[in-house]
Each structure stands twice: as C-alpha cells, then as structure tokens.
C-alpha cells in the first residue's frame, strides 16, 4: 500500500514539474517575442519611409546627383500642379550646378542633403559620414544661406550608424516608401504605373524620383495628374514628417506619440 502511494506521489510530482517547465517555456517565449516586438516598434534606428496621417497627402522627392538638363521642365510641371518637392542634392552636384540650387529654392521647394560625393555611407567610418553630410551642407548654405534639415543616404543605403550620425548633426533621416525606379530607364509608362499603382501608395507616402533620369520629366505631368485623380495632394516633406515625439514601426512608418 505504501509503495503504491509513493509511486503515485512520484508520478504527480513528475507531472507537476513537466507542466511547470512547459508553462515557463511558453511564458519565456512570449516575453522574448514581446520584447523584440516592442524594441522594433519603438526603436528609431531606421530612416523615415512614410508617415501615418489621415490626410490624403504625398511628399515628392527628387535625388539630384546627375545632370540638370531636365530641371527647368520638372520645376515647371511641379508649379503647374502646385506640388512642392524636396530635392536631395549632392555637394558635388551643387558645386557643378549652383544656379540649379538657387532655382529650386526660389521656386519654393526644399533643398535637402544627399551627401557630398554620393558614397555608400555604411562602407565608410562615422567620421567620414559626418564629413560627407557637412560638406554638402556647407556648399548649399553658401549658395542660398539656408541650413538643410533632411538627409537621404545615397543609394538608399543605411545602417544604424548612418541614421545616428544624421540625427547627431540635426538631420531627419529620410528614405521612401514608393520608389519610381525611374533611374532604370524602363520608359514613361513604367514610371507612371510603378508610382500610381504601387502597393505602398497611401496617405503619407514619400515618393522617390530623380532629375537627370531619361524619362522622368516626360512621365511627371501624367503621374501627378493620376495621383490627383486618386484624391491625393502634395505637401512639403518637412511639413509631413515629425521631428520630435514620434516613433517608427518595423517598416519605417512614422507615428506621432500619444501625449
């Protein structure tokens, strides 16, 4: 009788221990997953890809590191649509085309920082990153007397250090959620369709284009018209993004924190 009780007792103890280990493992997994989710949801190591907003607004951006032959046409089309844009210029481009920087500024668009010489930023030291940003900053300031506050890494090539250096230098780090792929020279219709039917096109999208690409200026008017027909209007990038009291989710979408 005693032996039988001892055997049952040991069975219960063993079962209890197994259940305890199982429950602890589940709890530990949930806690770890929650920590990872919380970390990725509230961390700001990413650049801004788009912005959470109920308003049907889009931000147009152009990377400027090549020629400027199409700039006058692009500025005219933007004016026709009352569409402000941010032009991310390299320092070398600004030095080569100083009149273009003045024209962009006088047309009411934002001049933004694209590094000095279009380097892959993650491949250089933090000191070199800072020099790239500051070099472009100085060149543009000498031309228009304005401090830039928006930075996009060349090639949209980012790591934590690039974002950290940009932030330390007073810049918002900007990427994009809608890439026109205009630099691939697929043609006019390809640019229009890529942007207007993009899966990420939504309120608060940041759209990437390039001046100096073969077909961009020829696609721009129709593209903007189609976006307007979808109910969108255009807003300055600096007016769209938040510069404080915000967080980013794992996709780089920017949210305003609740007070």
CSV table of C-alpha atoms in Angstrom, one decimal:
chain,number,residue,atom,x,y,z
A,1,UNK,CA,0.0,0.0,0.0
A,2,UNK,CA,2.8,2.4,1.0
A,3,UNK,CA,4.7,1.6,-2.2
A,4,UNK,CA,1.7,2.2,-4.3
A,5,UNK,CA,1.2,5.6,-2.7
A,6,UNK,CA,4.8,6.5,-3.2
A,7,UNK,CA,4.6,5.6,-6.9
A,8,UNK,CA,1.5,7.7,-7.4
A,9,UNK,CA,3.1,10.6,-5.5
A,10,UNK,CA,6.2,10.5,-7.7
A,11,UNK,CA,4.0,10.4,-10.8
A,12,UNK,CA,2.2,13.6,-9.6
A,13,UNK,CA,5.5,15.3,-8.8
A,14,UNK,CA,6.9,14.4,-12.2
A,15,UNK,CA,3.8,15.6,-14.0
A,16,UNK,CA,3.8,18.8,-12.0
A,17,UNK,CA,7.4,19.5,-12.9
A,18,UNK,CA,6.8,18.8,-16.6
A,19,UNK,CA,3.8,21.1,-16.7
A,20,UNK,CA,5.8,23.8,-14.8
A,21,UNK,CA,8.6,23.6,-17.3
A,22,UNK,CA,6.2,23.7,-20.2
A,23,UNK,CA,4.4,26.8,-18.9
A,24,UNK,CA,7.6,28.6,-18.1
A,25,UNK,CA,8.9,28.0,-21.6
A,26,UNK,CA,5.7,29.4,-23.1
A,27,UNK,CA,6.0,32.5,-20.8
A,28,UNK,CA,9.6,33.0,-21.7
A,29,UNK,CA,8.9,32.8,-25.4
A,30,UNK,CA,6.0,35.2,-25.1
A,31,UNK,CA,8.1,37.6,-23.1
A,32,UNK,CA,11.0,37.4,-25.5
A,33,UNK,CA,8.7,37.9,-28.5
A,34,UNK,CA,7.1,40.9,-26.8
A,35,UNK,CA,10.5,42.4,-26.1
A,36,UNK,CA,11.5,42.0,-29.7
A,37,UNK,CA,8.3,43.4,-31.0
A,38,UNK,CA,8.4,46.3,-28.5
A,39,UNK,CA,12.0,47.0,-29.4
A,40,UNK,CA,11.4,47.0,-33.2
A,41,UNK,CA,8.2,49.1,-32.8
A,42,UNK,CA,9.6,51.9,-30.8
A,43,UNK,CA,13.2,52.0,-31.9
A,44,UNK,CA,14.2,54.9,-34.2
A,45,UNK,CA,17.3,53.3,-35.8
A,46,UNK,CA,15.5,53.3,-39.2
A,47,UNK,CA,15.1,56.2,-41.6
A,48,UNK,CA,11.6,57.5,-42.2
A,49,UNK,CA,9.9,55.7,-45.1
A,50,UNK,CA,6.4,57.2,-44.7
A,51,UNK,CA,4.2,59.0,-42.2
A,52,UNK,CA,1.0,58.0,-40.5
A,53,UNK,CA,-1.6,60.6,-41.4
A,54,UNK,CA,-5.4,60.6,-42.1
A,55,UNK,CA,-4.8,63.4,-44.7
A,56,UNK,CA,-4.5,62.2,-48.3
A,57,UNK,CA,-1.2,63.9,-48.9
A,58,UNK,CA,2.1,62.7,-50.5
A,59,UNK,CA,5.6,64.0,-50.4
A,60,UNK,CA,7.5,64.2,-53.7
A,61,UNK,CA,11.3,63.9,-53.5
A,62,UNK,CA,14.0,64.0,-56.2
A,63,UNK,CA,17.5,62.8,-55.9
A,64,UNK,CA,19.9,65.1,-57.7
A,65,UNK,CA,23.4,63.7,-58.4
A,66,UNK,CA,23.5,63.6,-62.3
A,67,UNK,CA,22.7,66.2,-64.9
A,68,UNK,CA,20.4,69.2,-64.7
A,69,UNK,CA,19.1,69.4,-68.3
A,70,UNK,CA,15.6,68.4,-67.3
A,71,UNK,CA,15.3,70.6,-64.1
A,72,UNK,CA,13.6,73.5,-65.7
A,73,UNK,CA,10.9,71.2,-67.1
A,74,UNK,CA,10.5,69.5,-63.8
A,75,UNK,CA,10.1,72.8,-61.9
A,76,UNK,CA,7.5,73.9,-64.5
A,77,UNK,CA,5.4,70.8,-64.1
A,78,UNK,CA,5.6,71.0,-60.3
A,79,UNK,CA,4.4,74.6,-60.5
A,80,UNK,CA,1.5,73.6,-62.7
A,81,UNK,CA,0.3,71.1,-60.1
A,82,UNK,CA,1.1,73.3,-57.2
A,83,UNK,CA,3.3,70.4,-56.0
A,84,UNK,CA,6.2,71.2,-53.6
A,85,UNK,CA,9.1,68.8,-53.6
A,86,UNK,CA,12.3,68.1,-51.8
A,87,UNK,CA,15.5,67.9,-53.9
A,88,UNK,CA,18.2,65.8,-52.3
A,89,UNK,CA,21.3,67.1,-53.8
A,90,UNK,CA,24.9,66.0,-53.5
A,91,UNK,CA,27.6,68.6,-52.7
A,92,UNK,CA,29.3,67.9,-55.9
A,93,UNK,CA,26.1,68.5,-57.9
A,94,UNK,CA,25.5,71.7,-56.1
A,95,UNK,CA,29.0,72.9,-56.9
A,96,UNK,CA,28.6,71.9,-60.5
A,97,UNK,CA,25.1,73.5,-60.9
A,98,UNK,CA,24.9,76.4,-58.4
A,99,UNK,CA,22.2,78.1,-60.4
A,100,UNK,CA,20.1,74.9,-60.1
A,101,UNK,CA,20.2,75.1,-56.3
A,102,UNK,CA,19.1,78.8,-56.4
A,103,UNK,CA,16.3,77.9,-58.9
A,104,UNK,CA,15.0,75.1,-56.7
A,105,UNK,CA,15.0,77.3,-53.6
A,106,UNK,CA,13.4,80.3,-55.4
A,107,UNK,CA,10.6,78.0,-56.7
A,108,UNK,CA,9.7,77.2,-53.2
A,109,UNK,CA,11.0,73.7,-53.0
A,110,UNK,CA,13.2,72.3,-50.3
A,111,UNK,CA,16.9,71.7,-50.9
A,112,UNK,CA,18.0,68.6,-48.9
A,113,UNK,CA,21.2,66.8,-48.2
A,114,UNK,CA,22.3,63.7,-50.2
A,115,UNK,CA,25.9,63.6,-49.1
A,116,UNK,CA,28.8,65.3,-50.7
A,117,UNK,CA,30.0,62.7,-53.2
A,118,UNK,CA,27.3,60.0,-53.4
A,119,UNK,CA,29.2,57.4,-51.4
A,120,UNK,CA,27.8,54.2,-49.9
A,121,UNK,CA,27.7,55.5,-46.3
A,122,UNK,CA,27.7,52.2,-44.4
A,123,UNK,CA,31.1,51.5,-46.1
A,124,UNK,CA,32.9,54.4,-44.5
A,125,UNK,CA,33.7,55.5,-40.9
A,126,UNK,CA,31.4,57.6,-38.8
A,127,UNK,CA,33.8,60.5,-39.2
A,128,UNK,CA,33.7,60.2,-42.9
A,129,UNK,CA,29.9,60.0,-42.8
A,130,UNK,CA,29.8,63.3,-40.9
A,131,UNK,CA,32.3,64.9,-43.4
A,132,UNK,CA,30.0,63.8,-46.3
A,133,UNK,CA,27.0,65.4,-44.7
A,134,UNK,CA,28.7,68.5,-43.6
A,135,UNK,CA,30.5,69.0,-46.9
A,136,UNK,CA,27.1,69.1,-48.8
A,137,UNK,CA,25.6,71.3,-46.0
A,138,UNK,CA,28.3,73.9,-46.3
A,139,UNK,CA,28.1,74.1,-50.1
A,140,UNK,CA,24.4,74.6,-50.1
A,141,UNK,CA,24.5,77.1,-47.3
A,142,UNK,CA,27.0,79.2,-49.2
A,143,UNK,CA,24.6,79.3,-52.2
A,144,UNK,CA,21.3,80.0,-50.5
A,145,UNK,CA,22.1,80.8,-46.9
A,146,UNK,CA,19.8,78.1,-45.5
A,147,UNK,CA,20.5,75.2,-43.2
A,148,UNK,CA,19.2,71.9,-44.6
A,149,UNK,CA,17.5,69.5,-42.2
A,150,UNK,CA,16.6,66.5,-44.4
A,151,UNK,CA,19.2,63.8,-45.3
A,152,UNK,CA,18.8,60.8,-47.6
A,153,UNK,CA,21.7,58.3,-47.9
A,154,UNK,CA,23.0,57.8,-51.4
A,155,UNK,CA,21.6,54.5,-52.9
A,156,UNK,CA,19.2,54.5,-50.0
A,157,UNK,CA,21.9,52.6,-48.3
A,158,UNK,CA,21.5,52.7,-44.5
A,159,UNK,CA,22.7,51.2,-41.2
A,160,UNK,CA,22.3,52.3,-37.6
A,161,UNK,CA,25.5,54.4,-37.7
A,162,UNK,CA,24.3,56.4,-40.7
A,163,UNK,CA,21.0,57.2,-39.0
A,164,UNK,CA,22.8,58.0,-35.7
A,165,UNK,CA,25.2,60.4,-37.4
A,166,UNK,CA,22.5,62.2,-39.4
A,167,UNK,CA,20.5,62.7,-36.2
A,168,UNK,CA,23.5,63.9,-34.3
A,169,UNK,CA,24.0,66.5,-36.9
A,170,UNK,CA,20.5,67.8,-36.7
A,171,UNK,CA,19.1,66.0,-39.7
A,172,UNK,CA,16.0,63.9,-40.1
A,173,UNK,CA,16.9,60.6,-41.9
A,174,UNK,CA,14.6,60.1,-44.9
A,175,UNK,CA,14.1,57.1,-47.1
A,176,UNK,CA,11.0,56.4,-49.2
A,177,UNK,CA,8.0,54.0,-49.4
A,178,UNK,CA,7.3,54.5,-53.1
A,179,UNK,CA,10.3,54.1,-55.5
A,180,UNK,CA,9.5,55.1,-59.1
A,181,UNK,CA,12.5,53.2,-60.3
A,182,UNK,CA,12.9,55.9,-62.9
A,183,UNK,CA,16.7,55.5,-62.9
A,184,UNK,CA,16.3,52.1,-64.5
A,185,UNK,CA,15.0,53.7,-67.8
A,186,UNK,CA,12.1,51.4,-68.3
A,187,UNK,CA,10.1,54.1,-70.0
A,188,UNK,CA,7.5,56.7,-69.4
A,189,UNK,CA,4.5,54.4,-68.7
A,190,UNK,CA,6.6,52.3,-66.4
A,191,UNK,CA,7.3,55.3,-64.1
A,192,UNK,CA,3.6,56.2,-64.1
A,193,UNK,CA,2.4,52.7,-63.3
A,194,UNK,CA,5.1,52.0,-60.8
A,195,UNK,CA,4.1,55.0,-58.7
A,196,UNK,CA,0.4,55.2,-59.3
A,197,UNK,CA,-0.3,51.5,-58.7
A,198,UNK,CA,2.4,51.0,-56.1
A,199,UNK,CA,1.3,48.6,-53.3
A,200,UNK,CA,2.7,51.1,-50.7
A,201,UNK,CA,0.9,54.2,-52.1
A,202,UNK,CA,-1.2,55.6,-49.3
A,203,UNK,CA,-1.6,58.7,-47.2
A,204,UNK,CA,1.8,59.9,-46.0
A,205,UNK,CA,3.8,58.1,-48.7
A,206,UNK,CA,7.2,59.5,-49.6
A,207,UNK,CA,7.9,59.2,-53.4
A,208,UNK,CA,11.3,58.9,-54.8
A,209,UNK,CA,12.2,60.3,-58.3
A,210,UNK,CA,15.3,61.5,-59.9
A,211,UNK,CA,16.1,64.5,-62.1
A,212,UNK,CA,18.6,63.6,-64.8
A,213,UNK,CA,16.8,60.3,-65.5
A,214,UNK,CA,15.8,59.7,-69.1
A,215,UNK,CA,12.1,59.6,-68.8
A,216,UNK,CA,11.2,61.3,-65.5
A,217,UNK,CA,10.2,64.7,-66.9
A,218,UNK,CA,8.1,63.1,-69.6
A,219,UNK,CA,6.2,61.0,-67.1
A,220,UNK,CA,5.8,63.6,-64.3
A,221,UNK,CA,2.8,65.5,-65.6
A,222,UNK,CA,0.6,62.4,-66.2
A,223,UNK,CA,1.8,60.8,-63.0
A,224,UNK,CA,0.9,63.8,-60.9
A,225,UNK,CA,-2.5,64.1,-62.6
A,226,UNK,CA,-3.3,60.5,-61.9
A,227,UNK,CA,-2.3,60.9,-58.3
A,228,UNK,CA,-4.6,63.9,-58.0
A,229,UNK,CA,-7.4,61.9,-59.6
A,230,UNK,CA,-6.9,59.3,-56.9
A,231,UNK,CA,-7.6,62.1,-54.3
A,232,UNK,CA,-4.1,63.0,-53.3
A,233,UNK,CA,-2.5,66.4,-52.9
A,234,UNK,CA,1.2,67.2,-52.3
A,235,UNK,CA,2.9,68.5,-49.2
A,236,UNK,CA,6.4,69.7,-48.3
A,237,UNK,CA,8.3,66.8,-46.8
A,238,UNK,CA,9.4,68.8,-43.8
A,239,UNK,CA,5.7,69.6,-43.1
A,240,UNK,CA,4.8,65.9,-43.4
A,241,UNK,CA,7.3,64.3,-41.0
A,242,UNK,CA,7.6,64.7,-37.3
A,243,UNK,CA,10.9,65.9,-35.8
A,244,UNK,CA,10.1,65.0,-32.2
A,245,UNK,CA,7.8,63.0,-30.0
A,246,UNK,CA,7.5,60.2,-32.6
A,247,UNK,CA,8.3,56.5,-33.1
A,248,UNK,CA,8.8,54.3,-36.0
A,249,UNK,CA,7.4,50.8,-36.6
A,250,UNK,CA,9.5,48.0,-38.1
A,251,UNK,CA,8.7,49.2,-41.7
A,252,UNK,CA,10.0,52.7,-41.0
A,253,UNK,CA,6.5,54.3,-40.8
A,254,UNK,CA,6.5,57.3,-38.5
A,255,UNK,CA,3.8,57.8,-35.9
A,256,UNK,CA,3.2,60.7,-33.5
A,257,UNK,CA,3.3,59.5,-29.9
A,258,UNK,CA,0.1,60.0,-27.9
A,259,UNK,CA,0.5,62.5,-25.1
